[in-house]
Amino acid sequence: MIARISRGIVGKVSARRFRGSLSEPSHGAKNGDSRERELERLRERVAELERQVQEQQKQLGEKEKQIVDLERQLALGKQNSTNSSKPPSSDGLAGAPRQRGRQKKSRRKPGGQPGHRGAHRPLVPSERVDEIRHLLPEQCQGCGHRLPTQLEQAQTIGTPQRHQVTELPPLCAPITEYQCHCVICNQCGASTRALLPQEMQGNFGTQLTALIAYLTVVCRMPRRVVEALLEQVLGVEVSLGSTQKCWEEASQAVALPCQELEEQLKDEPVLNVDETGWRTNGDKRYLWAFVALRFVVYTVAGTRGSEVLVRLLGTVFRGVLCSDRFSAYLKYHSGKAQFCWAHLKRNLLGILDLTKNSAVERFCRDALAAHARLFRLWHKFRGGQIDRRQLLLRSLPIQNRIFAVAEQHLDSPHREVGNLARALFEHNERLFTFLEQEGVEPTNNSAERALRTGVQWRKICFGNRSATGELATARLLTVAETCELQKLNILAYLSAAIASRRRSERPASLLPSRPA
């Protein structure tokens, strides 16, 4: 019974499986299709994951760029005059102050140290003394007896102790009135009025006119401060317009000497050149300084391009042009040049502060080490310890080292490093002109110092108001700096130049005399 039931169940199951085999595919075919579908789903999933990875990588790259930019902006905020081309006047609140003085506090007390020879004001020669007053003691320190009060009656020993006091006289500007009378001729009866002297055509004398220009240019005093000084110290009432007229007259008086200096520029063997920003009625201008051995020429131009160099130096300059690596100088001058090592050092220090990368640090430290060796050698030459031939021979390994360091980093992925390495590599000859050329300095400090006066003036007066003011600025700065180089009295020269102009005479030249 049980066996029959089992056989019946098995038969039914077999029949059912047989019918299913006729209407449905086999298990092998079904499993193959499912595997294909599963593979397709996996491929789609992998493709989606790859897209997500690419998007995340792209976002990560953008975030890294943002981080680099933010780090660069943060580092730029810490720049000062020691690691960039920023002027020293921008140090302080604008960025991290540069280190000044000693790194560690000295244990010595302030002031003169034991054994220091004091410096005292020397006595003026007796012939320059205006008044001598003899002082005698009133009574004897020994017995208290009253002593003679007259030098002729007193018995003295030794030389008197001399003490001099320099004092200003009461300041009051003298005013001279010229009364031009009209005289009748006894012969013909015609009347003739006397003419004013040529030097007294204006309301102010040559000395006062020159002083106004001196206070404005050399002392860098605003015109309103000059006006207040003249009124309160000298008792001279001068309006703001009169101050400006005196300033412009001084500019016109030195026009010819300044023109002579400009024409002499193209014939100079060595020139240091630099430029800085300027303003005229709020418009952008540039103040240029051309520094020769014995004179300085300034000009205010509307451009920072090489056309200014062409106008003042001609199409070709045959001397040595010392400057920074600004493109205007590279475009203009293809002859002998000297690039400023101070700019290079500041660039290296700036890169070192901006980027913390082993390759970047290696490049900067190698270049800075070579720079230090080169300048130690230069200071020995300046101090007379070695001659120029020894300077050239001992500098050759340093030159080769700098060239090799630059060549190693030409393909640096760091933009600043690559640019600086290419500059050192391509302009290698323009870095070492000072080693062989007499009168050439390794830095452009003389031009930067010449511009410092203009920068301080710009911060006080905010530039000019007209083209006439630009011309006056350039002329008076030229005269002031040239007189300082030649050890001339600036006030005396301006006064003589104004007097020559009023007499329609040619003012004294500022061209340095050539050795015989």
Short mmCIF file of C-alpha atoms in Angstrom, two decimals, residues 205-219 246-255 257-258 457 472-484 488-503 507-508 510:
data_model
loop_
_atom_site.label_atom_id
_atom_site.label_comp_id
_atom_site.label_asym_id
_atom_site.label_seq_id
_atom_site.Cartn_x
_atom_site.Cartn_y
_atom_site.Cartn_z
CA GLY A 205 64.30 137.97 -3.47
CA THR A 206 66.41 135.19 -4.89
CA GLN A 207 67.33 133.81 -1.45
CA LEU A 208 63.72 133.57 -0.30
CA THR A 209 62.58 132.05 -3.62
CA ALA A 210 65.37 129.48 -3.41
CA LEU A 211 64.50 128.70 0.22
CA ILE A 212 60.88 127.93 -0.71
CA ALA A 213 62.07 125.46 -3.37
CA TYR A 214 64.61 124.01 -0.92
CA LEU A 215 62.02 123.41 1.80
CA THR A 216 59.68 121.79 -0.69
CA VAL A 217 62.16 119.50 -2.46
CA VAL A 218 64.99 118.76 -0.05
CA CYS A 219 63.02 118.95 3.20
CA CYS A 246 58.37 130.57 -6.40
CA TRP A 247 58.59 126.82 -6.81
CA GLU A 248 57.88 127.06 -10.54
CA GLU A 249 60.38 129.92 -10.95
CA ALA A 250 63.08 127.76 -9.38
CA SER A 251 62.18 125.00 -11.83
CA GLN A 252 62.51 127.35 -14.82
CA ALA A 253 65.84 128.65 -13.50
CA VAL A 254 67.43 125.17 -13.59
CA ALA A 255 65.95 124.10 -16.93
CA PRO A 257 71.44 122.57 -16.40
CA CYS A 258 68.91 119.72 -16.28
CA TRP A 457 57.63 113.21 -1.45
CA ALA A 472 59.26 120.95 -11.96
CA THR A 473 59.38 117.81 -9.83
CA ALA A 474 61.87 116.13 -12.16
CA ARG A 475 64.09 119.22 -12.47
CA LEU A 476 64.26 120.10 -8.78
CA LEU A 477 64.88 116.49 -7.75
CA THR A 478 67.64 116.33 -10.36
CA VAL A 479 69.33 119.44 -8.98
CA ALA A 480 68.95 118.38 -5.33
CA GLU A 481 70.43 114.89 -5.79
CA THR A 482 73.18 116.07 -8.16
CA CYS A 483 74.29 118.82 -5.79
CA GLU A 484 74.42 116.29 -2.97
CA LEU A 488 77.53 121.50 -3.52
CA ASN A 489 75.38 123.77 -1.37
CA ILE A 490 71.91 123.19 -2.81
CA LEU A 491 70.40 126.41 -1.44
CA ALA A 492 73.29 128.51 -2.75
CA TYR A 493 73.07 126.89 -6.20
CA LEU A 494 69.31 127.46 -6.46
CA SER A 495 69.71 131.08 -5.38
CA ALA A 496 72.46 131.69 -7.96
CA ALA A 497 70.42 129.99 -10.69
CA ILE A 498 67.35 132.13 -9.94
CA ALA A 499 69.49 135.29 -9.97
CA SER A 500 71.01 134.27 -13.33
CA ARG A 501 67.58 133.72 -14.82
CA ARG A 502 66.36 137.13 -13.66
CA ARG A 503 69.42 138.71 -15.28
CA PRO A 507 73.14 129.44 -14.89
CA ALA A 508 76.17 127.44 -13.76
CA LEU A 510 76.10 120.82 -13.21
#
